XYZ file of C-alpha atoms in Angstrom:
128
model
C 0.000 0.000 0.000
C 1.225 3.465 -0.690
C -0.003 6.936 0.149
C 1.462 9.519 -2.157
C 5.233 9.300 -1.828
C 5.157 7.436 1.510
C 4.696 3.705 1.862
C 2.848 2.139 4.763
C 4.863 -0.349 6.758
C 3.100 -3.048 8.719
C 5.649 -4.466 11.165
C 5.564 -8.117 12.125
C 4.002 -8.526 15.578
C 6.624 -9.058 18.270
C 5.332 -12.472 19.359
C 5.288 -13.757 15.772
C 8.844 -12.564 15.118
C 10.024 -14.343 18.278
C 8.343 -17.575 17.128
C 9.916 -17.265 13.667
C 13.395 -16.768 15.118
C 12.961 -19.702 17.523
C 11.763 -21.906 14.663
C 14.740 -20.890 12.514
C 17.203 -21.614 15.311
C 15.703 -25.029 15.909
C 15.132 -26.275 12.367
C 17.328 -24.359 9.920
C 20.855 -25.772 9.845
C 22.302 -24.382 6.610
C 25.466 -25.749 5.009
C 27.782 -23.810 2.731
C 27.422 -24.487 -0.974
C 30.594 -24.816 -3.044
C 29.863 -21.433 -4.653
C 29.507 -19.763 -1.244
C 32.754 -21.365 -0.062
C 34.494 -20.000 -3.138
C 33.157 -16.441 -2.637
C 34.142 -16.363 1.042
C 37.565 -17.925 0.566
C 38.406 -15.608 -2.351
C 37.479 -12.549 -0.286
C 39.412 -13.810 2.744
C 42.546 -14.490 0.683
C 42.198 -11.109 -1.039
C 42.037 -9.359 2.346
C 45.112 -11.265 3.550
C 47.058 -10.341 0.422
C 46.069 -6.677 0.448
C 46.631 -6.022 4.139
C 49.849 -7.880 4.828
C 52.436 -5.768 6.631
C 55.733 -6.021 8.512
C 54.089 -6.354 11.926
C 51.964 -9.293 10.792
C 48.733 -9.802 8.922
C 45.764 -8.276 10.762
C 43.314 -10.499 8.871
C 43.101 -13.841 10.665
C 41.034 -16.995 10.426
C 38.657 -15.392 12.923
C 37.460 -13.083 10.146
C 36.851 -16.081 7.865
C 34.934 -17.852 10.627
C 32.873 -14.703 11.195
C 32.023 -14.480 7.503
C 30.914 -18.121 7.517
C 28.684 -17.560 10.562
C 27.137 -14.449 8.996
C 26.449 -16.298 5.736
C 24.830 -19.162 7.653
C 22.716 -16.670 9.623
C 21.641 -15.036 6.360
C 20.432 -18.403 5.032
C 18.841 -19.306 8.369
C 16.846 -16.074 8.235
C 15.142 -17.417 5.116
C 14.889 -20.953 6.585
C 17.109 -22.423 3.875
C 19.233 -25.558 4.077
C 21.981 -24.187 1.822
C 24.037 -21.008 1.998
C 24.035 -19.543 -1.498
C 26.680 -17.533 -3.307
C 24.390 -14.504 -2.929
C 24.409 -14.951 0.860
C 28.205 -14.992 0.738
C 28.288 -11.894 -1.492
C 25.993 -10.072 0.943
C 28.368 -10.955 3.788
C 31.380 -9.772 1.779
C 29.613 -6.450 1.274
C 28.855 -6.156 5.003
C 32.446 -6.995 5.986
C 33.880 -4.583 3.409
C 31.661 -1.743 4.600
C 32.497 -2.516 8.205
C 36.252 -2.477 7.565
C 35.955 0.745 5.590
C 33.860 2.368 8.291
C 36.206 1.476 11.131
C 39.648 1.497 9.503
C 39.519 3.695 6.376
C 41.723 6.777 6.251
C 40.833 10.081 4.556
C 41.772 8.634 1.149
C 39.529 5.615 1.600
C 42.440 3.227 2.149
C 42.075 0.674 4.936
C 44.565 1.526 7.692
C 45.006 -1.139 10.411
C 47.574 0.811 12.402
C 44.740 2.010 14.623
C 43.277 -1.458 15.020
C 44.159 -1.687 18.702
C 41.577 0.990 19.536
C 39.292 0.364 16.530
C 39.852 3.785 14.961
C 41.654 4.632 11.765
C 44.480 7.159 11.804
C 42.189 9.723 10.150
C 39.419 9.226 12.714
C 41.893 9.461 15.619
C 43.128 12.741 14.152
C 39.562 14.080 13.974
C 38.929 13.159 17.614
C 41.873 15.254 18.801
């Protein structure tokens, strides 16, 4: 339904949303498809290559595990048995935006030197 330029939004009742989430947790146990594995592993390896430095690589297997869990959650949300390549691409987009938001400098380059306090060099400069 739409009124002029505004659309009406009918939210899902709270109790029904809780039941849906409980059902998904209990019954949806998605597994990664080969295509999803490929998308996630390519992005993980790309991040490792691009952000390798003298002090060590700040991208660890924890980030890969997080991407897998997010992709599984994305599939679980739709009560699917298989994590699709699109789920993996959505997760890659989320992770990329998150890294850019937290660690990007003024030129848009990811800067992990501020990773100990979760602020990029540019954002630390703005704070002071």
